[in-house]
Structures are given as structure tokens and as C-alpha cells.
Amino acid sequence: MIDLTGKSALVTGASRGIGKAVAVRLATQGADVAFSYRGNEAAAAATAGEIEALGRRALAVQADVTDPEAADGLVKTVLEAFGKIDILVNNAGITRDDLIMRMSVEAFREVVETNLFGAFYMTKAVTRPMLKAKAGRIINMTSVSGQAGQTGQANYSASKAGLIGLTKATARELASRSITCNAVAPGFVLTELTKDLPEALQAQITAATPLGRFGTTEEIANAVAFLASDEAAFITGQVLAVDGGLVMM
């Protein structure tokens, strides 16, 4: 069984969806969990309540990861509260879908700044304390869109593909201090966003997925918990696809 007792984790963008599932799963395995949220205070309070109900410490911090100073401040706040950060999960992400010829420069920039720059700022901020501790787990949330590309998602696909490159570079740089960096690439997952997809599109996605269904947020969280654990100590620079076989590389 995965045991994260005594560990402290920081998850970005965890007020709902995959981020919330990850935060709760890490707490279930014994970790104290801090997380950031952008604006939904009620949802953040609900996530914190679920973590505390498991007997773990929870810390919800409003922060915009696209601001490098806010990323630094978030890490400092968590270090003051928990004393250390053993696990960083870069989950915060947005979409602004459109075809390339119609996509605004702002929509491209905003998605890349949140999904890729945000992960870089957070990784940079935790590097020094993790190097001092000579231990750490960094897990980046990429996507099948970053592996195979997706129509109408040039910005999202580019940001998630960039995240794979960032994962591998980080893994190489930090490996000498026993810090690992891996990525999880979810396929189509049942969340508030995907449940509103047209039925025809849902059927098309299901048909293209060898396991014949959407994934769950809990299944993504399972993969993150594994990569955060001692069991994954010899795994670094990898992309773990949790996609029902949608993208086989």
C-alpha cells in the first residue's frame, strides 16, 4: 500500500476536478496537503474540509501561478505552515479552444502562460528546498493532447507538449539529489468540463478509446499517488499515460 505518512504535498489548481481528486488521494495515503486555487473560494473550502476529515492538515491558498512572485509566495507560505514540501503536483491548467485561424494571440498566450509557465514557476520555486532536503517528487499534469495533438487545441496541445519537455529536463537536472520528476497524461476524464460535451462527441471519444469508456478523476489520482511514493523512487523523466489506451507510444 502506498504510504505517504509524514509527507507534505502542494497541488496547484485543486479546488475541483482532477486537482481535487489528487489532493484528497494524497491525504488518504497520509500526506498533509496544501493547494492553490484561483478564485472559487467555496470549492477550495470544500476540498480543504475533505482533507481535514481524513485527519490530515489542509492549507488552501489563493494564488495565480502565472505570476512568478505569486508562485514564490505560495511555496513560502506552505514551507512556513508545513516546514517542507516533499511533493509538488503541477495541475493548474486552462483551455481556450479554437481553430488556429480563429484563435486569438491572447488565447494562445493565456493557455501557455498558465499550463507551461505556471509549472515552470512552481518547479523553480520548490527546487532550492528540495535540493537542500536531497529528496522530492515533482509530478506534472500533461495530456493526450500534448502527446498526439488535438484539433482546436493548438494552444493547449503546445503547452502540454512543452510540459513533457520540462518534465524530462527537470528530471535530468535534479536526479543527482534523488529528486524525481514525472508526468501523468490523462485521456478523456469525467469532469464538470467533459460532461457537457455533445453526446455524439462523447460516443466518438469512447469508440476511439480501446478500453471503451472515459476515465475517472480517481484513476488519474491513483497514478499521481504512485509517482509520489517511495515505490516510484527509481522512475524519473517518464510520461505515464492514463488514457484507456487512447494514445499508444
Short mmCIF file of C-alpha atoms in Angstrom, two decimals:
data_model
loop_
_atom_site.label_atom_id
_atom_site.label_comp_id
_atom_site.label_asym_id
_atom_site.label_seq_id
_atom_site.Cartn_x
_atom_site.Cartn_y
_atom_site.Cartn_z
CA MET A 1 0.00 0.00 0.00
CA ILE A 2 1.23 3.50 -0.84
CA ASP A 3 2.24 5.22 2.40
CA LEU A 4 2.77 8.99 2.37
CA THR A 5 2.64 9.40 6.15
CA GLY A 6 4.77 12.35 7.26
CA LYS A 7 4.96 13.81 3.75
CA SER A 8 3.72 17.24 2.78
CA ALA A 9 2.32 17.92 -0.68
CA LEU A 10 1.47 21.00 -2.71
CA VAL A 11 -1.07 20.66 -5.54
CA THR A 12 -1.85 23.60 -7.82
CA GLY A 13 -5.41 24.15 -9.01
CA ALA A 14 -7.07 21.68 -6.64
CA SER A 15 -10.44 23.20 -5.78
CA ARG A 16 -12.22 20.79 -8.15
CA GLY A 17 -11.79 18.17 -10.86
CA ILE A 18 -8.57 16.19 -11.21
CA GLY A 19 -6.69 18.50 -8.83
CA LYS A 20 -9.19 17.93 -6.05
CA ALA A 21 -9.09 14.15 -6.58
CA VAL A 22 -5.28 14.24 -6.40
CA ALA A 23 -5.27 16.34 -3.21
CA VAL A 24 -7.78 14.04 -1.49
CA ARG A 25 -5.95 10.90 -2.62
CA LEU A 26 -2.59 12.14 -1.30
CA ALA A 27 -4.29 12.93 2.02
CA THR A 28 -5.91 9.48 2.05
CA GLN A 29 -2.42 7.99 1.80
CA GLY A 30 -1.24 10.05 4.78
CA ALA A 31 0.14 13.32 3.40
CA ASP A 32 -0.62 16.81 4.65
CA VAL A 33 -1.84 18.74 1.60
CA ALA A 34 -1.60 22.39 0.63
CA PHE A 35 -3.20 23.52 -2.58
CA SER A 36 -3.76 26.63 -4.64
CA TYR A 37 -6.95 27.85 -6.21
CA ARG A 38 -7.59 30.77 -8.49
CA GLY A 39 -10.99 32.13 -7.45
CA ASN A 40 -13.55 29.58 -6.28
CA GLU A 41 -13.30 30.01 -2.50
CA ALA A 42 -16.31 27.80 -1.71
CA ALA A 43 -14.91 24.88 -3.73
CA ALA A 44 -11.50 25.35 -2.10
CA ALA A 45 -13.07 25.25 1.36
CA ALA A 46 -14.88 22.01 0.42
CA THR A 47 -11.61 20.40 -0.71
CA ALA A 48 -9.87 21.51 2.50
CA GLY A 49 -12.76 20.06 4.52
CA GLU A 50 -12.40 16.67 2.83
CA ILE A 51 -8.66 16.61 3.54
CA GLU A 52 -9.18 17.53 7.20
CA ALA A 53 -11.91 14.90 7.54
CA LEU A 54 -9.21 12.35 6.72
CA GLY A 55 -7.20 13.55 9.72
CA ARG A 56 -4.62 15.44 7.69
CA ARG A 57 -3.64 19.10 7.69
CA ALA A 58 -5.02 21.16 4.80
CA LEU A 59 -3.97 24.59 3.56
CA ALA A 60 -5.86 26.40 0.80
CA VAL A 61 -4.05 29.38 -0.74
CA GLN A 62 -5.48 31.70 -3.37
CA ALA A 63 -2.74 32.19 -5.94
CA ASP A 64 -2.30 32.77 -9.67
CA VAL A 65 0.53 30.51 -10.85
CA THR A 66 1.05 32.67 -13.95
CA ASP A 67 2.65 35.25 -11.63
CA PRO A 68 6.20 34.18 -10.66
CA GLU A 69 6.05 36.22 -7.44
CA ALA A 70 2.77 34.53 -6.51
CA ALA A 71 4.38 31.13 -7.15
CA ASP A 72 7.29 32.03 -4.86
CA GLY A 73 4.86 33.32 -2.25
CA LEU A 74 2.80 30.14 -2.43
CA VAL A 75 5.85 27.96 -1.80
CA LYS A 76 6.99 30.18 1.10
CA THR A 77 3.52 30.04 2.67
CA VAL A 78 3.49 26.23 2.50
CA LEU A 79 7.05 25.95 3.86
CA GLU A 80 6.08 28.18 6.80
CA ALA A 81 2.99 26.07 7.51
CA PHE A 82 4.37 22.56 6.94
CA GLY A 83 8.14 23.04 7.25
CA LYS A 84 8.85 21.24 3.96
CA ILE A 85 7.45 20.31 0.57
CA ASP A 86 8.06 16.68 -0.35
CA ILE A 87 5.65 16.51 -3.29
CA LEU A 88 4.72 19.12 -5.91
CA VAL A 89 1.90 18.39 -8.35
CA ASN A 90 1.64 20.94 -11.16
CA ASN A 91 -2.01 20.52 -12.04
CA ALA A 92 -3.32 24.06 -12.65
CA GLY A 93 -4.47 24.40 -16.24
CA ILE A 94 -6.98 26.09 -18.51
CA THR A 95 -8.36 25.68 -22.03
CA ARG A 96 -9.29 28.31 -24.60
CA ASP A 97 -10.18 26.11 -27.57
CA ASP A 98 -10.48 27.35 -31.15
CA LEU A 99 -9.14 26.57 -34.61
CA ILE A 100 -5.73 28.11 -35.32
CA MET A 101 -7.01 30.53 -37.94
CA ARG A 102 -9.60 31.86 -35.47
CA MET A 103 -7.54 31.62 -32.27
CA SER A 104 -6.56 34.96 -30.77
CA VAL A 105 -2.98 35.63 -29.75
CA GLU A 106 -4.32 36.29 -26.23
CA ALA A 107 -5.99 32.86 -26.08
CA PHE A 108 -2.74 31.18 -27.12
CA ARG A 109 -0.64 33.17 -24.67
CA GLU A 110 -3.02 32.75 -21.74
CA VAL A 111 -3.10 28.95 -22.02
CA VAL A 112 0.67 28.61 -22.42
CA GLU A 113 1.31 31.01 -19.53
CA THR A 114 -0.97 29.07 -17.19
CA ASN A 115 -0.20 25.50 -18.21
CA LEU A 116 3.51 25.71 -19.01
CA PHE A 117 4.94 28.90 -17.47
CA GLY A 118 2.96 28.24 -14.29
CA ALA A 119 4.54 24.79 -13.92
CA PHE A 120 7.99 26.28 -14.56
CA TYR A 121 7.50 28.99 -11.92
CA MET A 122 6.32 26.44 -9.35
CA THR A 123 9.14 24.00 -10.15
CA LYS A 124 11.72 26.78 -9.90
CA ALA A 125 10.28 27.84 -6.53
CA VAL A 126 10.50 24.36 -4.95
CA THR A 127 13.88 23.44 -6.40
CA ARG A 128 16.03 25.03 -3.67
CA PRO A 129 14.18 23.50 -0.68
CA MET A 130 14.06 20.09 -2.38
CA LEU A 131 17.78 20.25 -3.21
CA LYS A 132 18.53 21.05 0.44
CA ALA A 133 16.40 18.09 1.53
CA LYS A 134 18.05 15.85 -1.10
CA ALA A 135 14.62 14.41 -1.85
CA GLY A 136 11.41 15.27 -3.62
CA ARG A 137 8.75 14.30 -6.10
CA ILE A 138 7.56 16.62 -8.88
CA ILE A 139 4.60 15.45 -10.95
CA ASN A 140 3.36 17.44 -13.95
CA MET A 141 -0.12 17.00 -15.37
CA THR A 142 0.20 16.79 -19.13
CA SER A 143 -2.40 15.33 -21.52
CA VAL A 144 -3.01 13.08 -24.50
CA SER A 145 -3.34 16.41 -26.36
CA GLY A 146 0.31 17.08 -25.63
CA GLN A 147 1.30 13.65 -26.97
CA ALA A 148 -0.81 13.43 -30.11
CA GLY A 149 -2.14 16.95 -30.70
CA GLN A 150 -5.83 17.82 -30.82
CA THR A 151 -7.89 19.74 -33.37
CA GLY A 152 -8.96 23.10 -31.95
CA GLN A 153 -6.37 22.92 -29.20
CA ALA A 154 -3.15 24.29 -30.70
CA ASN A 155 -2.55 26.35 -27.54
CA TYR A 156 -3.40 23.54 -25.09
CA SER A 157 -1.52 20.87 -27.08
CA ALA A 158 1.56 23.12 -27.34
CA SER A 159 1.51 23.87 -23.60
CA LYS A 160 1.12 20.21 -22.64
CA ALA A 161 3.80 19.06 -25.10
CA GLY A 162 6.09 21.72 -23.61
CA LEU A 163 5.33 20.31 -20.17
CA ILE A 164 6.68 16.93 -21.29
CA GLY A 165 9.96 18.60 -22.30
CA LEU A 166 10.06 20.48 -18.99
CA THR A 167 9.49 17.19 -17.14
CA LYS A 168 12.43 15.48 -18.83
CA ALA A 169 14.80 18.46 -18.38
CA THR A 170 13.83 18.79 -14.71
CA ALA A 171 14.35 15.06 -14.19
CA ARG A 172 17.88 15.25 -15.62
CA GLU A 173 18.83 18.35 -13.61
CA LEU A 174 17.61 17.15 -10.22
CA ALA A 175 18.29 13.40 -10.34
CA SER A 176 21.68 13.68 -8.57
CA ARG A 177 19.83 14.82 -5.41
CA SER A 178 17.30 11.96 -5.50
CA ILE A 179 14.53 14.24 -6.77
CA THR A 180 12.32 12.69 -9.42
CA CYS A 181 10.13 14.44 -11.97
CA ASN A 182 7.47 12.62 -13.97
CA ALA A 183 4.31 13.47 -15.87
CA VAL A 184 0.84 11.96 -15.96
CA ALA A 185 -1.03 12.17 -19.26
CA PRO A 186 -4.78 11.75 -18.73
CA GLY A 187 -7.05 10.82 -21.57
CA PHE A 188 -10.68 11.92 -21.56
CA VAL A 189 -11.88 12.04 -17.98
CA LEU A 190 -15.33 12.58 -16.49
CA THR A 191 -15.26 16.11 -15.03
CA GLU A 192 -17.51 19.16 -14.97
CA LEU A 193 -15.97 20.16 -18.31
CA THR A 194 -16.39 16.90 -20.22
CA LYS A 195 -19.89 16.02 -19.02
CA ASP A 196 -21.22 18.88 -21.16
CA LEU A 197 -19.66 17.57 -24.39
CA PRO A 198 -22.20 16.71 -27.10
CA GLU A 199 -23.34 13.09 -26.96
CA ALA A 200 -22.03 12.43 -30.48
CA LEU A 201 -18.55 13.62 -29.48
CA GLN A 202 -18.64 11.56 -26.27
CA ALA A 203 -19.54 8.49 -28.35
CA GLN A 204 -16.69 9.25 -30.78
CA ILE A 205 -14.17 9.53 -27.92
CA THR A 206 -15.41 6.31 -26.32
CA ALA A 207 -15.13 4.48 -29.65
CA ALA A 208 -11.53 5.70 -30.10
CA THR A 209 -10.53 4.57 -26.60
CA PRO A 210 -9.59 0.86 -26.55
CA LEU A 211 -10.99 0.41 -23.02
CA GLY A 212 -14.26 1.88 -24.31
CA ARG A 213 -15.01 4.50 -21.69
CA PHE A 214 -13.99 7.80 -20.12
CA GLY A 215 -11.61 7.70 -17.16
CA THR A 216 -12.38 8.97 -13.67
CA THR A 217 -10.57 11.65 -11.68
CA GLU A 218 -9.79 9.00 -9.07
CA GLU A 219 -7.95 6.89 -11.66
CA ILE A 220 -5.73 9.86 -12.50
CA ALA A 221 -5.14 10.48 -8.80
CA ASN A 222 -4.07 6.84 -8.36
CA ALA A 223 -1.24 7.35 -10.85
CA VAL A 224 -0.12 10.57 -9.17
CA ALA A 225 -0.10 8.92 -5.74
CA PHE A 226 2.09 6.11 -7.10
CA LEU A 227 4.60 8.51 -8.66
CA ALA A 228 4.70 10.48 -5.38
CA SER A 229 5.53 7.37 -3.36
CA ASP A 230 8.70 5.54 -2.39
CA GLU A 231 7.61 2.73 -4.70
CA ALA A 232 8.38 5.03 -7.66
CA ALA A 233 11.84 6.06 -6.39
CA PHE A 234 13.62 4.67 -9.49
CA ILE A 235 11.24 6.24 -12.01
CA THR A 236 12.05 9.68 -13.41
CA GLY A 237 11.62 11.60 -16.67
CA GLN A 238 8.66 9.43 -17.69
CA VAL A 239 5.19 10.16 -19.02
CA LEU A 240 2.59 7.81 -17.57
CA ALA A 241 -0.46 7.72 -19.85
CA VAL A 242 -3.72 7.10 -18.01
CA ASP A 243 -5.94 7.20 -21.06
CA GLY A 244 -7.58 3.81 -21.59
CA GLY A 245 -5.15 3.12 -24.45
CA LEU A 246 -6.13 6.19 -26.49
CA VAL A 247 -2.51 7.13 -27.28
CA MET A 248 -0.04 4.28 -27.53
CA MET A 249 3.56 5.42 -27.95
#
